[in-house]
Short mmCIF file of C-alpha atoms in Angstrom, two decimals:
data_model
loop_
_atom_site.label_atom_id
_atom_site.label_comp_id
_atom_site.label_asym_id
_atom_site.label_seq_id
_atom_site.Cartn_x
_atom_site.Cartn_y
_atom_site.Cartn_z
CA MET A 690 0.10 -0.09 0.02
CA LYS A 691 1.56 3.27 -1.10
CA PHE A 692 0.67 6.63 0.62
CA SER A 693 1.11 9.98 -0.82
CA LYS A 694 3.48 12.70 0.71
CA THR A 695 0.22 14.64 1.85
CA GLU A 696 -1.24 11.64 3.73
CA PHE A 697 2.11 10.92 5.35
CA LEU A 698 2.48 14.75 6.74
CA VAL A 699 -1.06 14.57 7.95
CA GLY A 700 -0.50 11.51 9.73
CA LEU A 701 2.77 13.09 11.22
CA PHE A 702 0.74 15.98 12.25
CA MET A 703 -1.79 14.10 13.94
CA LEU A 704 0.82 11.94 15.63
CA ALA A 705 2.45 15.15 16.79
CA GLY A 706 -0.87 16.44 18.13
CA ILE A 707 -1.64 13.33 19.94
CA GLY A 708 2.02 12.99 21.37
CA ALA A 709 1.74 16.52 22.50
CA ALA A 710 -1.49 15.83 24.27
CA VAL A 711 0.06 12.66 26.14
CA VAL A 712 3.15 14.77 27.13
CA MET A 713 1.02 17.49 28.57
CA ALA A 714 -1.07 14.91 30.46
CA LEU A 715 2.10 13.43 31.98
CA LYS A 716 4.39 16.36 32.37
CA VAL A 717 2.14 19.24 32.92
CA ALA A 718 -0.66 17.93 34.61
CA GLY A 719 1.55 15.36 36.34
CA LEU A 720 -0.61 12.37 35.71
CA VAL A 721 1.86 9.67 36.35
CA LEU A 722 5.11 9.84 38.15
CA ASP A 723 7.49 7.09 37.49
CA SER A 724 10.70 6.92 39.17
CA SER A 725 12.72 4.55 37.13
CA SER A 726 16.13 6.56 37.72
CA ASN A 727 18.85 5.43 39.84
CA SER A 728 17.68 6.55 43.28
CA TYR A 729 16.59 5.25 46.61
CA THR A 730 13.70 6.17 48.76
CA VAL A 731 13.61 7.08 52.39
CA HIS A 732 10.67 8.22 54.44
CA ALA A 733 10.16 10.88 57.12
CA LYS A 734 7.23 11.70 59.32
CA PHE A 735 6.45 15.32 59.83
CA ASP A 736 4.10 17.12 62.23
CA ASN A 737 3.20 19.59 59.62
CA ILE A 738 4.52 19.74 56.06
CA GLY A 739 3.05 23.24 55.22
CA SER A 740 2.43 23.55 51.69
CA LEU A 741 5.32 21.19 50.54
CA LYS A 742 4.71 19.84 46.98
CA LEU A 743 5.46 16.82 44.95
CA ARG A 744 8.90 17.16 43.17
CA ALA A 745 9.97 19.70 45.70
CA PRO A 746 13.80 19.70 45.93
CA VAL A 747 15.85 17.93 48.72
CA ARG A 748 19.07 19.64 49.61
CA ILE A 749 22.18 19.15 51.84
CA GLY A 750 23.67 22.54 52.61
CA GLY A 751 21.92 23.99 49.45
CA VAL A 752 23.13 21.25 47.12
CA LEU A 753 20.44 19.31 45.35
CA ILE A 754 20.51 15.67 46.15
CA GLY A 755 16.96 14.45 45.46
CA ARG A 756 13.16 15.16 45.25
CA VAL A 757 10.16 14.53 47.03
CA GLU A 758 8.47 11.65 45.47
CA GLY A 759 5.19 11.15 47.40
CA ILE A 760 3.37 12.76 50.13
CA HIS A 761 0.43 10.88 52.06
CA LEU A 762 -0.92 10.53 55.53
CA ASP A 763 0.03 7.54 57.83
CA PRO A 764 -3.51 5.91 58.48
CA GLU A 765 -2.74 5.35 62.29
CA ASP A 766 -0.79 8.22 63.82
CA LEU A 767 -2.65 10.67 61.31
CA VAL A 768 0.63 12.39 60.48
CA PRO A 769 2.22 13.23 57.04
CA VAL A 770 4.68 10.81 55.66
CA VAL A 771 6.82 12.18 52.97
CA ASP A 772 8.79 9.86 50.48
CA ILE A 773 12.16 11.36 49.69
CA ALA A 774 14.03 9.80 46.55
CA ILE A 775 17.84 10.61 47.04
CA ASN A 776 20.28 10.25 44.25
CA SER A 777 22.23 7.06 44.56
CA GLU A 778 25.50 8.84 44.53
CA PHE A 779 24.68 10.43 47.88
CA ASN A 780 24.62 7.00 49.75
CA GLN A 781 26.41 7.97 52.79
CA ILE A 782 23.99 9.95 54.60
CA SER A 783 23.79 8.85 58.31
CA GLU A 784 20.40 7.85 59.67
CA GLU A 785 20.93 10.27 62.51
CA SER A 786 20.56 13.19 60.04
CA LYS A 787 17.76 15.64 60.57
CA ALA A 788 15.14 16.49 57.64
CA SER A 789 13.47 19.80 57.94
CA ILE A 790 11.12 21.62 55.79
CA LEU A 791 12.50 24.97 55.09
CA THR A 792 11.15 27.85 52.84
CA ALA A 793 13.08 29.35 49.81
CA GLY A 794 12.38 33.25 50.55
CA ILE A 795 9.67 34.26 52.68
CA ILE A 796 6.65 33.32 50.72
CA GLY A 797 8.65 31.06 48.14
CA GLU A 798 8.53 27.20 47.42
CA GLN A 799 9.13 24.84 50.35
CA TYR A 800 11.85 22.30 50.22
CA ILE A 801 13.33 19.60 52.46
CA GLY A 802 16.65 20.49 53.92
CA ILE A 803 18.82 17.55 55.42
CA THR A 804 21.29 18.26 57.89
CA PRO A 805 23.94 15.41 58.10
CA GLY A 806 24.24 13.58 61.49
CA PHE A 807 27.16 11.75 62.97
CA TYR A 808 28.24 8.47 61.69
CA ASP A 809 30.00 6.02 64.19
CA GLU A 810 29.66 2.35 63.75
CA GLU A 811 30.51 1.42 67.27
CA LEU A 812 27.32 3.41 68.52
CA GLY A 813 25.39 1.42 66.14
CA THR A 814 24.50 4.12 63.43
CA SER A 815 24.35 3.31 59.89
CA TYR A 816 23.80 4.94 56.51
CA LEU A 817 20.16 5.44 55.21
CA LYS A 818 18.83 2.67 53.09
CA ASP A 819 15.94 2.33 50.88
CA GLY A 820 12.91 2.19 52.77
CA ASP A 821 14.43 3.68 55.94
CA TYR A 822 12.76 6.55 58.16
CA ILE A 823 14.43 9.58 59.05
CA ARG A 824 13.45 9.84 62.74
CA ASP A 825 14.79 13.44 63.35
CA THR A 826 12.39 15.73 61.62
CA GLY A 827 11.51 19.45 61.82
CA SER A 828 7.94 20.53 60.65
CA ALA A 829 7.16 23.30 58.35
CA VAL A 830 7.09 26.89 60.03
CA VAL A 831 3.57 27.86 59.46
CA LEU A 832 3.52 31.67 59.29
CA GLU A 833 0.07 31.99 61.08
CA ASP A 834 1.56 30.10 64.11
CA LEU A 835 4.45 32.54 64.21
CA ILE A 836 2.10 35.53 64.17
CA ALA A 837 -0.15 34.06 66.92
CA LYS A 838 2.94 33.37 69.17
CA PHE A 839 4.16 36.68 68.45
CA LEU A 840 0.72 38.33 69.29
CA TYR A 841 0.51 36.27 72.45
CA SER A 842 3.78 36.96 73.77
CA SER A 843 3.49 40.77 73.07
CA SER A 844 0.17 40.89 74.78
CA ALA A 845 1.41 38.97 77.75
CA SER A 846 4.37 41.37 78.02
CA ASP A 847 1.83 44.37 77.64
CA SER A 848 -0.24 43.04 80.58
CA ALA A 849 2.85 42.53 82.65
CA ASP A 850 3.82 46.11 82.16
CA GLU A 851 0.35 47.28 83.12
CA GLU A 852 0.79 45.39 86.64
CA LYS A 853 3.90 47.27 87.27
CA MET B 1245 -36.19 61.26 6.95
CA LEU B 1246 -36.91 59.40 10.11
CA THR B 1247 -38.80 56.73 8.28
CA ASP B 1248 -35.76 56.26 5.87
CA ALA B 1249 -33.57 55.65 8.79
CA VAL B 1250 -35.89 53.05 10.30
CA GLY B 1251 -36.24 51.48 6.94
CA ALA B 1252 -32.69 51.04 6.45
CA LEU B 1253 -32.21 49.56 9.86
CA GLY B 1254 -34.83 47.13 9.29
CA ARG B 1255 -33.51 46.02 5.71
CA TRP B 1256 -30.11 45.68 7.62
CA GLY B 1257 -31.49 43.51 10.15
CA LEU B 1258 -33.38 41.42 7.63
CA GLN B 1259 -30.23 40.98 5.47
CA LYS B 1260 -28.24 39.74 8.69
CA ILE B 1261 -30.90 37.47 9.71
CA CYS B 1262 -31.26 36.08 6.17
CA SER B 1263 -27.64 35.43 5.85
CA LEU B 1264 -27.63 33.81 9.30
CA GLY B 1265 -30.34 31.51 8.02
CA ARG B 1266 -28.46 30.74 4.77
CA SER B 1267 -25.28 29.99 6.62
CA THR B 1268 -27.37 27.49 8.89
CA LEU B 1269 -28.67 25.90 5.90
CA MET B 1270 -25.16 25.68 4.26
CA LEU B 1271 -23.73 23.96 7.21
CA TYR B 1272 -26.83 21.81 7.73
CA HIS B 1273 -26.67 20.52 4.05
CA ALA B 1274 -22.92 20.02 4.33
CA LEU B 1275 -22.78 18.03 7.38
CA ILE B 1276 -26.18 16.23 7.52
CA GLY B 1277 -26.45 13.10 5.45
CA LYS B 1278 -24.90 9.73 5.01
CA PRO B 1279 -21.01 10.12 4.73
CA ASP B 1280 -19.26 8.44 1.79
CA PHE B 1281 -16.04 7.61 3.46
CA ARG B 1282 -14.29 5.91 0.40
CA LYS B 1283 -15.09 9.07 -1.82
CA HIS B 1284 -14.65 11.91 0.80
CA PHE B 1285 -11.78 10.60 2.97
CA PRO B 1286 -9.00 11.61 0.48
CA LEU B 1287 -10.64 15.13 0.40
CA LEU B 1288 -10.62 15.36 4.03
CA ILE B 1289 -6.82 14.40 4.10
CA ALA B 1290 -6.00 16.90 1.61
CA GLN B 1291 -7.81 19.71 3.62
CA ILE B 1292 -6.31 18.61 6.87
CA TYR B 1293 -2.98 18.84 5.08
CA PHE B 1294 -3.90 22.45 3.82
CA VAL B 1295 -5.37 23.96 7.10
CA GLY B 1296 -3.60 21.97 9.61
CA VAL B 1297 -0.23 20.72 8.59
CA GLN B 1298 0.80 24.02 6.76
CA SER B 1299 -0.29 25.97 9.93
CA VAL B 1300 2.19 24.06 12.21
CA ILE B 1301 5.24 26.30 11.73
CA ILE B 1302 3.27 29.62 12.49
CA ILE B 1303 1.69 28.06 15.67
CA ILE B 1304 4.96 26.46 17.00
CA VAL B 1305 6.75 29.60 16.33
CA SER B 1306 4.30 32.09 18.09
CA GLY B 1307 3.59 29.39 20.85
CA LEU B 1308 7.41 29.39 21.64
CA PHE B 1309 7.78 33.40 21.71
CA ILE B 1310 4.53 33.75 23.65
CA GLY B 1311 5.88 31.20 26.19
CA MET B 1312 9.29 32.87 26.30
CA VAL B 1313 7.67 36.33 26.89
CA LEU B 1314 5.47 35.13 29.63
CA GLY B 1315 8.40 33.52 31.39
CA LEU B 1316 10.48 36.73 31.23
CA GLN B 1317 7.59 39.07 32.21
CA GLY B 1318 6.46 36.82 34.96
CA PHE B 1319 9.88 35.98 36.37
CA ASN B 1320 10.70 39.77 36.71
CA ILE B 1321 7.68 40.66 38.35
CA LEU B 1322 7.49 37.41 40.67
CA LYS B 1323 11.08 38.07 41.68
CA ASP B 1324 9.98 41.30 43.44
CA PHE B 1325 7.71 39.04 45.77
CA MET B 1326 10.39 36.21 46.05
CA ALA B 1327 7.61 34.06 44.36
CA THR B 1328 9.55 32.93 41.37
CA GLY B 1329 8.45 29.44 42.17
CA SER B 1330 5.09 30.22 40.88
CA LEU B 1331 6.26 30.83 37.41
CA GLY B 1332 5.52 27.25 36.43
CA PRO B 1333 1.69 27.55 37.48
CA LEU B 1334 1.65 31.10 35.95
CA VAL B 1335 3.03 30.22 32.41
CA ALA B 1336 0.96 26.87 32.33
CA LEU B 1337 -2.34 28.27 33.51
CA ALA B 1338 -2.15 31.26 31.29
CA ILE B 1339 -1.36 29.48 28.16
CA ILE B 1340 -3.76 26.54 28.73
CA ARG B 1341 -6.84 28.30 29.90
CA GLU B 1342 -6.69 31.49 27.57
CA LEU B 1343 -3.71 32.12 25.39
CA GLY B 1344 -3.38 28.73 23.76
CA PRO B 1345 -6.91 28.29 22.46
CA VAL B 1346 -7.34 31.91 21.60
CA VAL B 1347 -4.06 32.76 19.83
CA THR B 1348 -4.30 29.63 18.08
CA ALA B 1349 -7.72 30.31 16.79
CA LEU B 1350 -6.72 33.99 15.81
CA LEU B 1351 -3.74 32.60 13.82
CA PHE B 1352 -5.93 29.96 12.48
CA ALA B 1353 -8.33 32.45 11.22
CA GLY B 1354 -5.74 34.71 9.56
CA ARG B 1355 -3.72 31.84 8.36
CA ALA B 1356 -6.34 28.97 7.21
CA GLY B 1357 -9.75 31.03 7.48
CA SER B 1358 -8.79 33.71 4.98
CA ALA B 1359 -7.27 31.20 2.37
CA LEU B 1360 -10.44 29.07 2.80
CA THR B 1361 -12.69 32.15 2.05
CA ALA B 1362 -10.63 33.23 -0.96
CA GLU B 1363 -10.62 29.81 -2.48
CA ILE B 1364 -14.25 29.04 -2.15
CA GLY B 1365 -15.00 32.78 -3.35
CA GLN B 1366 -12.85 32.15 -6.46
CA LEU B 1367 -14.56 28.87 -7.13
CA LYS B 1368 -17.92 30.60 -6.88
CA ALA B 1369 -16.74 33.66 -9.00
CA SER B 1370 -15.39 31.19 -11.62
CA GLU B 1371 -18.76 29.53 -11.54
CA GLN B 1372 -17.21 26.13 -10.78
CA LEU B 1373 -19.78 25.72 -7.89
CA SER B 1374 -22.61 25.98 -10.33
CA SER B 1375 -20.64 23.68 -12.83
CA MET B 1376 -20.54 20.93 -10.07
CA GLU B 1377 -24.37 21.27 -9.57
CA MET B 1378 -24.80 20.73 -13.32
CA MET B 1379 -22.75 17.46 -13.10
CA ALA B 1380 -24.97 16.35 -10.12
CA VAL B 1381 -21.94 16.66 -7.52
CA ASP B 1382 -23.27 18.46 -4.55
CA PRO B 1383 -20.67 21.31 -3.84
CA LEU B 1384 -21.72 21.45 -0.26
CA ARG B 1385 -20.82 17.95 0.24
CA ARG B 1386 -17.68 17.90 -1.77
CA ILE B 1387 -16.13 21.46 -1.08
CA ILE B 1388 -17.68 22.61 2.24
CA SER B 1389 -18.16 19.43 4.28
CA PRO B 1390 -14.29 18.30 4.05
CA ARG B 1391 -13.02 21.81 4.70
CA PHE B 1392 -15.17 22.05 7.78
CA TRP B 1393 -14.26 18.75 9.32
CA ALA B 1394 -10.66 19.39 8.44
CA GLY B 1395 -10.66 22.82 10.56
CA PHE B 1396 -12.80 20.86 13.30
CA ILE B 1397 -9.81 18.07 13.55
CA SER B 1398 -6.96 20.35 12.97
CA MET B 1399 -7.58 23.07 15.64
CA PRO B 1400 -7.52 21.16 18.74
CA LEU B 1401 -4.25 19.39 17.56
CA LEU B 1402 -2.67 22.67 16.95
CA SER B 1403 -3.97 24.30 20.10
CA ILE B 1404 -2.32 21.37 22.28
CA LEU B 1405 0.68 21.72 20.30
CA PHE B 1406 0.71 25.63 21.03
CA CYS B 1407 0.36 25.04 24.64
CA LEU B 1408 3.08 22.51 24.91
CA VAL B 1409 5.57 24.66 22.86
CA GLY B 1410 4.66 27.74 25.03
CA ILE B 1411 5.22 25.99 28.36
CA TYR B 1412 8.47 24.66 27.12
CA GLY B 1413 9.29 28.30 25.94
CA GLY B 1414 8.44 29.53 29.47
CA LYS B 1415 10.82 26.84 30.77
CA LEU B 1416 13.57 27.79 28.37
CA VAL B 1417 13.57 31.45 29.93
CA GLY B 1418 12.71 30.68 33.24
CA VAL B 1419 14.70 27.66 34.05
CA ASP B 1420 17.53 27.56 31.53
CA TRP B 1421 18.35 31.24 31.22
CA LEU B 1422 17.03 32.90 34.52
CA GLY B 1423 18.09 30.03 36.91
CA LEU B 1424 14.77 28.89 38.25
CA ASP B 1425 14.92 25.31 39.53
CA ASP B 1426 13.83 22.74 37.12
CA GLY B 1427 11.71 20.79 39.81
CA ILE B 1428 9.95 23.67 41.20
CA TYR B 1429 8.80 24.94 37.68
CA TRP B 1430 7.39 21.55 36.85
CA SER B 1431 6.05 20.60 40.46
CA GLY B 1432 4.16 23.98 40.96
CA MET B 1433 2.61 23.36 37.40
CA GLN B 1434 1.55 19.59 38.19
CA ALA B 1435 0.06 20.70 41.53
CA SER B 1436 -2.03 23.42 39.83
CA VAL B 1437 -2.94 22.05 36.37
CA ASP B 1438 -5.83 19.72 36.40
CA LEU B 1439 -6.30 17.25 33.48
CA MET B 1440 -9.87 17.42 33.04
CA ASP B 1441 -10.62 21.04 34.41
CA ASP B 1442 -7.81 22.74 32.43
CA ILE B 1443 -6.58 20.83 29.65
CA GLY B 1444 -10.16 19.26 29.02
CA CYS B 1445 -11.61 22.66 28.75
CA MET B 1446 -8.81 23.86 26.49
CA VAL B 1447 -9.78 21.25 24.08
CA ILE B 1448 -13.46 22.09 24.36
CA LYS B 1449 -12.65 25.73 23.74
CA ALA B 1450 -10.50 24.86 20.69
CA LEU B 1451 -13.39 22.82 19.16
CA VAL B 1452 -15.82 25.58 19.58
CA PHE B 1453 -13.49 28.23 18.08
CA ALA B 1454 -12.72 25.79 15.44
CA ALA B 1455 -16.41 25.44 14.41
CA ALA B 1456 -16.84 29.24 14.58
CA CYS B 1457 -13.95 30.08 12.67
CA THR B 1458 -14.20 27.48 9.69
CA TRP B 1459 -17.98 28.20 9.73
CA ILE B 1460 -17.56 31.85 9.13
CA ALA B 1461 -14.77 31.34 6.73
CA LEU B 1462 -16.62 29.07 4.74
CA PHE B 1463 -19.91 30.92 4.60
CA ASN B 1464 -18.12 34.25 3.66
CA GLY B 1465 -16.67 32.42 0.71
CA TYR B 1466 -19.81 30.56 -0.28
CA ASP B 1467 -21.91 33.79 -0.01
CA CYS B 1468 -19.46 36.40 -1.44
CA ARG B 1469 -20.36 38.52 -4.41
CA PRO B 1470 -18.73 36.64 -7.32
CA THR B 1471 -16.38 39.50 -8.31
CA SER B 1472 -12.85 40.04 -7.37
CA SER B 1473 -13.84 43.01 -4.96
CA GLY B 1474 -16.38 40.81 -3.38
CA ILE B 1475 -13.83 38.17 -2.67
CA SER B 1476 -11.55 40.71 -1.18
CA ALA B 1477 -14.43 41.97 1.12
CA ALA B 1478 -15.32 38.35 1.94
CA THR B 1479 -11.78 37.57 2.96
CA THR B 1480 -11.53 40.66 5.14
CA ALA B 1481 -14.98 39.95 6.65
CA THR B 1482 -13.72 36.40 7.57
CA VAL B 1483 -10.67 37.83 9.41
CA VAL B 1484 -12.56 40.28 11.49
CA GLN B 1485 -15.60 38.23 11.97
CA SER B 1486 -13.66 35.31 13.37
CA SER B 1487 -11.44 37.21 15.61
CA LEU B 1488 -14.47 39.03 17.12
CA ALA B 1489 -16.32 35.69 17.48
CA VAL B 1490 -13.34 33.89 19.15
CA LEU B 1491 -12.61 36.61 21.65
CA GLY B 1492 -16.40 37.08 22.35
CA LEU B 1493 -16.97 33.12 22.67
CA ASP B 1494 -13.71 32.93 24.90
CA PHE B 1495 -15.28 35.14 27.62
CA VAL B 1496 -18.48 33.21 27.44
CA LEU B 1497 -16.75 29.88 27.60
CA THR B 1498 -14.58 31.11 30.42
CA ALA B 1499 -17.47 32.24 32.41
CA LEU B 1500 -19.26 28.90 31.98
CA MET B 1501 -16.31 26.75 32.60
CA PHE B 1502 -13.97 28.21 35.27
#
């Protein structure tokens, strides 16, 4: 069966359109997130993740080492669990490290900063492996909490002033 | 004096209503009826090539530049608020919800709609439409119908291409040039763009604009005065009417869907 050049170009055009629709669904609307890259996943429980989003960066001292791969709620404790995919080349992170949710700028995007902990085999610490939990975590700072704390403390000091 | 003015207004109104009726009849006769796939499919392919494939270059180039401009302007303003992380959602939502379908439709009206009007007007002026009727070939089924379906099929595809290229244009400026983090660009976008609500509505918009643009283009050609000045007036009318129709319909659709 022989096709004309026009038919071929129209077929190409329709393929391009359909391909673009698929790419849009996957990449722009974030339909599927596959992690076939060479990374390992650790989990961390936080009290409050603020507005942390999927694919947010994970950094040590500002250097990008991985991405947030999943966010879900622990069904028993009702605390958020964050799955962190760390690039396999960074495989010497002590399990005593601390993961905290930080904010880039005042109202910027939130990311996870990992502060490396000590590593000492005699004390029984080891490196983080796939599936491990980071025990030491720091929650996101919620602006409303900060403001409430500030207002409360300032009103308390005001009343203390009045009593004098 | 006054009766003349009222009479002129009445004649104008009747003419508009008549042409609306004629255009509806044209579309009705062109689309309703048993399709003959074996005979009409090659015609459809040729028309998709003409209105769709040949518009790809202009769509891609304008999509790229509109995305790049959005990325640049958005980045410079968001930087003042330390919120450059919102560049991804900004570019994606602006392009997918409004700019993508609307600019595609405007370009489509200028690039393909005017050509359709001129072509059909020339067929009419050289009495080829009448000759077809003499040979018992229905010109509506043979000329109008494949062109309408070609526009209806091509426009959503062009619109999706435009959106994708535009989003990559925004990425090119925001991420590769101005240094925003790649993951933040995409993650913010994925968190705020919904497949059905945003991309689905974009496709619906594109389909509505496609129907409006091709209908206006085909009817202006089919109904033009069969002279060279008539063809030129019809081509101008096509571009003006389709652009206004697209912008007006966009507001209505946006109000209905979002």
